[in-house]
CSV table of C-alpha atoms in Angstrom, one decimal:
chain,number,residue,atom,x,y,z
A,1010,MET,CA,0.0,0.0,0.0
A,1011,GLU,CA,1.3,3.4,-0.9
A,1012,PRO,CA,2.3,5.5,2.1
A,1013,VAL,CA,0.4,8.7,2.8
A,1014,ILE,CA,3.7,10.6,3.4
A,1015,ASP,CA,6.9,9.3,1.6
A,1016,VAL,CA,10.1,11.1,2.5
A,1017,ARG,CA,13.3,10.0,0.7
A,1018,ASP,CA,16.8,11.3,1.3
A,1019,LEU,CA,15.4,14.7,2.3
A,1020,THR,CA,18.1,17.3,2.7
A,1021,ARG,CA,18.1,21.0,3.5
A,1022,ARG,CA,21.3,23.1,3.7
A,1023,PHE,CA,21.6,26.7,4.8
A,1024,GLY,CA,24.9,27.7,3.3
A,1025,ASP,CA,27.5,25.4,4.8
A,1026,PHE,CA,25.1,24.2,7.5
A,1027,THR,CA,23.1,21.0,6.9
A,1028,ALA,CA,19.9,21.3,8.9
A,1029,VAL,CA,18.3,18.0,7.6
A,1030,ASP,CA,20.7,15.3,6.3
A,1031,ARG,CA,19.3,12.6,4.0
A,1032,VAL,CA,16.3,11.8,6.1
A,1033,SER,CA,13.9,9.0,4.9
A,1034,PHE,CA,10.7,7.7,6.4
A,1035,ARG,CA,7.1,6.8,5.6
A,1036,VAL,CA,3.8,7.5,7.3
A,1037,HIS,CA,1.0,5.1,6.5
A,1038,ALA,CA,-2.8,5.7,6.6
A,1039,GLY,CA,-4.3,5.8,10.1
A,1040,GLU,CA,-1.0,6.0,11.9
A,1041,ILE,CA,0.1,8.3,14.7
A,1042,VAL,CA,3.8,8.9,14.2
A,1043,GLY,CA,5.7,10.7,16.9
A,1044,PHE,CA,8.7,12.7,15.6
A,1045,LEU,CA,11.1,13.2,18.6
A,1046,GLY,CA,14.2,15.2,19.0
A,1047,PRO,CA,15.6,18.2,21.0
A,1048,ASN,CA,15.1,21.8,19.8
A,1049,GLY,CA,17.2,22.3,16.8
A,1050,ALA,CA,17.2,18.7,15.7
A,1051,GLY,CA,15.7,19.5,12.3
A,1052,LYS,CA,12.1,18.4,12.9
A,1053,THR,CA,10.4,21.7,12.0
A,1054,THR,CA,12.6,22.1,9.0
A,1055,THR,CA,11.5,18.6,7.8
A,1056,ILE,CA,7.9,19.4,8.4
A,1057,LYS,CA,8.1,22.6,6.4
A,1058,MET,CA,9.6,20.8,3.5
A,1059,ILE,CA,6.8,18.2,3.6
A,1060,LEU,CA,4.3,21.0,3.4
A,1061,GLY,CA,6.1,22.8,0.6
A,1062,LEU,CA,6.8,25.8,2.9
A,1063,LEU,CA,10.6,25.5,2.6
A,1064,ARG,CA,12.7,24.7,-0.5
A,1065,ILE,CA,14.2,21.2,-0.6
A,1066,THR,CA,17.9,21.1,-1.3
A,1067,ASP,CA,18.0,17.4,-2.2
A,1068,GLY,CA,15.7,14.4,-2.0
A,1069,SER,CA,12.0,14.2,-2.4
A,1070,VAL,CA,8.7,14.3,-0.6
A,1071,ARG,CA,5.4,12.8,-1.8
A,1072,VAL,CA,2.1,13.2,0.0
A,1073,ARG,CA,-0.6,10.8,-1.3
A,1074,GLY,CA,1.6,10.4,-4.4
A,1075,LEU,CA,1.7,14.2,-5.0
A,1076,ASP,CA,5.1,16.0,-5.3
A,1077,ALA,CA,5.7,18.5,-2.5
A,1078,VAL,CA,7.4,20.9,-4.8
A,1079,ARG,CA,5.2,20.9,-7.9
A,1080,GLN,CA,1.8,20.0,-6.3
A,1081,ARG,CA,1.9,21.8,-2.9
A,1082,ARG,CA,-1.5,23.5,-3.3
A,1083,ARG,CA,-3.2,20.1,-3.7
A,1084,ILE,CA,-1.3,18.8,-0.7
A,1085,LYS,CA,-2.3,21.9,1.4
A,1086,ALA,CA,-5.9,21.1,0.6
A,1087,MET,CA,-5.7,17.7,2.3
A,1088,THR,CA,-3.5,18.6,5.2
A,1089,GLY,CA,-4.2,20.4,8.5
A,1090,TYR,CA,-1.1,22.1,10.0
A,1091,MET,CA,-0.7,23.3,13.6
A,1092,SER,CA,2.6,25.1,13.8
A,1093,GLN,CA,4.8,25.9,16.8
A,1094,LYS,CA,3.3,28.7,19.0
A,1095,PHE,CA,-0.1,27.6,17.6
A,1096,SER,CA,0.1,30.1,14.6
A,1097,LEU,CA,-3.0,32.2,15.7
A,1098,TYR,CA,-3.4,35.9,15.5
A,1099,PRO,CA,-2.9,37.0,19.2
A,1100,LEU,CA,-4.8,40.3,18.9
A,1101,LEU,CA,-7.9,38.6,17.4
A,1102,THR,CA,-10.4,36.8,19.5
A,1103,ALA,CA,-10.9,33.0,19.2
A,1104,TRP,CA,-14.1,33.7,17.1
A,1105,GLU,CA,-12.2,36.1,14.8
A,1106,ASN,CA,-9.4,33.6,14.3
A,1107,VAL,CA,-11.9,30.9,13.4
A,1108,THR,CA,-13.7,33.3,11.0
A,1109,PHE,CA,-10.4,34.4,9.4
A,1110,PHE,CA,-8.9,30.9,8.9
A,1111,GLY,CA,-12.3,29.5,7.8
A,1112,GLY,CA,-12.5,32.2,5.2
A,1113,VAL,CA,-9.0,31.5,4.0
A,1114,SER,CA,-9.9,27.8,3.7
A,1115,GLY,CA,-12.9,28.6,1.6
A,1116,LEU,CA,-15.5,27.3,4.1
A,1117,PRO,CA,-19.1,28.1,3.1
A,1118,ALA,CA,-21.0,30.5,5.4
A,1119,ALA,CA,-23.2,27.8,7.0
A,1120,LYS,CA,-20.1,25.7,7.8
A,1121,LEU,CA,-18.3,28.8,9.2
A,1122,ALA,CA,-21.3,29.6,11.4
A,1123,GLU,CA,-21.3,26.1,12.7
A,1124,CYS,CA,-17.5,26.3,13.5
A,1125,ARG,CA,-18.1,29.5,15.4
A,1126,ARG,CA,-20.7,27.8,17.5
A,1127,GLN,CA,-18.5,24.8,18.1
A,1128,ILE,CA,-15.5,26.7,19.3
A,1129,ALA,CA,-17.7,28.6,21.7
A,1130,GLU,CA,-18.9,25.3,23.1
A,1131,ARG,CA,-15.4,24.0,23.5
A,1132,LEU,CA,-14.2,27.0,25.6
A,1133,PRO,CA,-15.5,28.3,28.9
A,1134,ALA,CA,-18.3,30.8,28.7
A,1135,GLY,CA,-17.2,34.0,27.1
A,1136,ALA,CA,-13.7,32.8,26.2
A,1137,ALA,CA,-14.4,32.8,22.5
A,1138,LYS,CA,-14.8,36.6,22.6
A,1139,ARG,CA,-11.5,37.1,24.3
A,1140,ARG,CA,-8.3,37.9,22.5
A,1141,VAL,CA,-6.2,34.8,22.0
A,1142,GLU,CA,-3.2,36.4,23.7
A,1143,ALA,CA,-5.3,36.6,26.9
A,1144,LEU,CA,-6.3,32.9,26.9
A,1145,PRO,CA,-4.3,30.3,28.9
A,1146,PRO,CA,-2.0,28.1,26.8
A,1147,GLY,CA,-4.4,25.1,27.0
A,1148,PHE,CA,-7.2,27.1,25.5
A,1149,ARG,CA,-4.9,28.6,22.8
A,1150,GLN,CA,-3.9,25.0,22.0
A,1151,GLU,CA,-7.6,24.1,21.7
A,1152,VAL,CA,-8.3,26.9,19.3
A,1153,ALA,CA,-5.3,26.2,17.2
A,1154,LEU,CA,-6.2,22.5,16.8
A,1155,PHE,CA,-9.8,23.4,16.0
A,1156,VAL,CA,-8.6,25.8,13.3
A,1157,SER,CA,-6.3,23.1,11.7
A,1158,LEU,CA,-9.3,20.7,11.6
A,1159,MET,CA,-11.9,23.0,10.2
A,1160,PRO,CA,-11.4,22.0,6.5
A,1161,ASP,CA,-11.7,18.3,7.7
A,1162,PRO,CA,-8.2,17.3,6.4
A,1163,GLU,CA,-7.2,13.7,5.8
A,1164,ILE,CA,-3.7,14.4,7.2
A,1165,LEU,CA,-2.8,16.3,10.3
A,1166,ILE,CA,0.7,17.6,11.0
A,1167,LEU,CA,1.3,19.0,14.5
A,1168,ASP,CA,4.5,20.8,15.3
A,1169,GLU,CA,5.3,20.8,19.1
A,1170,PRO,CA,1.6,21.0,20.0
A,1171,THR,CA,2.1,20.3,23.7
A,1172,SER,CA,4.9,22.7,24.2
A,1173,GLY,CA,4.3,25.0,27.2
A,1174,VAL,CA,1.1,23.3,28.5
A,1175,ASP,CA,0.7,21.5,31.8
A,1176,PRO,CA,0.7,17.7,32.1
A,1177,GLU,CA,-3.1,17.4,32.4
A,1178,THR,CA,-3.6,19.5,29.3
A,1179,ARG,CA,-1.1,17.3,27.5
A,1180,ARG,CA,-3.0,14.2,28.5
A,1181,ARG,CA,-6.3,15.6,27.3
A,1182,PHE,CA,-4.7,16.6,24.0
A,1183,TRP,CA,-3.4,13.1,23.4
A,1184,ASP,CA,-6.9,11.8,24.1
A,1185,ARG,CA,-8.1,14.1,21.3
A,1186,ILE,CA,-5.3,12.7,19.0
A,1187,TYR,CA,-6.5,9.2,19.6
A,1188,ASN,CA,-10.1,10.2,18.8
A,1189,LEU,CA,-8.9,11.8,15.5
A,1190,LYS,CA,-7.0,8.5,14.7
A,1191,GLN,CA,-10.3,6.6,15.3
A,1192,ALA,CA,-12.0,9.0,12.9
A,1193,GLY,CA,-9.5,8.0,10.1
A,1194,LYS,CA,-6.9,10.8,10.3
A,1195,THR,CA,-3.2,10.2,9.6
A,1196,ILE,CA,-1.2,12.2,12.2
A,1197,LEU,CA,2.5,13.2,12.3
A,1198,VAL,CA,3.3,15.0,15.5
A,1199,THR,CA,6.7,16.5,16.6
A,1200,THR,CA,7.7,16.8,20.2
A,1201,HIS,CA,10.7,17.1,22.5
A,1202,ASN,CA,8.7,15.6,25.4
A,1203,LEU,CA,10.1,12.1,25.4
A,1204,ASP,CA,7.3,10.6,27.5
A,1205,GLU,CA,4.9,11.3,24.7
A,1206,ALA,CA,6.6,8.9,22.3
A,1207,GLU,CA,4.8,5.9,23.8
A,1208,TYR,CA,1.4,7.4,22.8
A,1209,ALA,CA,2.4,7.0,19.1
A,1210,ASP,CA,2.1,3.9,16.8
A,1211,ARG,CA,5.6,4.7,15.6
A,1212,MET,CA,8.4,7.0,16.7
A,1213,LEU,CA,11.2,8.7,14.8
A,1214,ILE,CA,14.2,10.0,16.7
A,1215,MET,CA,16.1,12.9,15.1
A,1216,HIS,CA,19.3,14.6,16.2
A,1217,GLN,CA,21.5,17.1,14.5
A,1218,GLY,CA,19.6,16.8,11.3
A,1219,ARG,CA,19.9,13.0,11.1
A,1220,LEU,CA,17.2,10.4,11.6
A,1221,LEU,CA,18.6,7.9,14.1
A,1222,LEU,CA,15.7,5.6,14.8
A,1223,ASP,CA,12.3,4.6,13.2
A,1224,GLY,CA,10.0,2.0,14.7
A,1225,GLU,CA,7.3,1.0,17.1
A,1226,PRO,CA,8.1,2.3,20.6
A,1227,LYS,CA,7.7,-1.1,22.3
A,1228,ALA,CA,9.8,-2.9,19.7
A,1229,LEU,CA,12.6,-0.3,19.9
A,1230,LEU,CA,12.7,-0.4,23.7
A,1231,GLU,CA,13.0,-4.2,23.6
A,1232,SER,CA,15.6,-4.4,20.8
A,1233,HIS,CA,17.8,-1.8,22.6
A,1234,GLN,CA,17.1,-3.3,26.0
A,1235,ALA,CA,16.1,0.2,27.2
A,1236,GLU,CA,14.0,0.7,30.3
A,1237,SER,CA,12.4,3.9,29.0
A,1238,VAL,CA,12.2,6.2,25.9
A,1239,GLU,CA,14.5,8.6,27.8
A,1240,ALA,CA,17.1,5.9,28.2
A,1241,LEU,CA,16.8,4.9,24.6
A,1242,PHE,CA,17.0,8.5,23.5
A,1243,ARG,CA,20.2,9.1,25.5
A,1244,GLU,CA,21.8,5.9,24.0
A,1245,VAL,CA,21.2,6.8,20.4
A,1246,ILE,CA,22.2,10.4,20.9
A,1247,GLU,CA,25.4,9.5,22.5
A,1248,LYS,CA,26.2,7.0,19.7
A,1249,ASN,CA,25.5,9.7,17.1
A,1250,GLU,CA,27.7,12.3,18.8
A,1251,THR,CA,30.7,9.9,19.0
A,1252,HIS,CA,30.6,9.2,15.2
């Protein structure tokens, strides 16, 4: 079966610096893939190349068989993207953000009105009328995820969605991710919170632009005889730094 996302030898250089170094992986339909690594590992750069937001130096990306360079508009139409810092307009209210992004996505008026009603129900009373900058991180996260899902995309790409939120909010967020998987979404989520890896069907570990591991969390822990994802992470990072 053809993968939903097919990344092959993907490379991005900025002058003499290689931010992403010949990275290859696949994401299959209905999977939750956790993309792990410290800040600066190259995760966000990889995501931006998948989405056609950043030029590819070498290698290729195909999403549902579409080329990320030549067919990025068609890819955008089937992909929901939640970027770091939630990519909302802080001086607009939650309602205004929903209205703006729904308009950009071309949602019909009836659908947009329904989305405005839904976001008001998801937030505490009156919160949808408040500026996003005044909302707690967990509520901003809720609005950002909602916005990324408004066009009902087949694929969801989340870049550090749980950064800066408390453990309980993180747990509830992953409950939402599981529900989206059950609804048929394919999900690629980046994180530097190592404990989140075991929520995923597969995890990728990236460091200094290189993909070091790709596999099911349980299988990787067993094959490396590691007691935890953190121990596994330290092991592969140390090996990478000595080579």
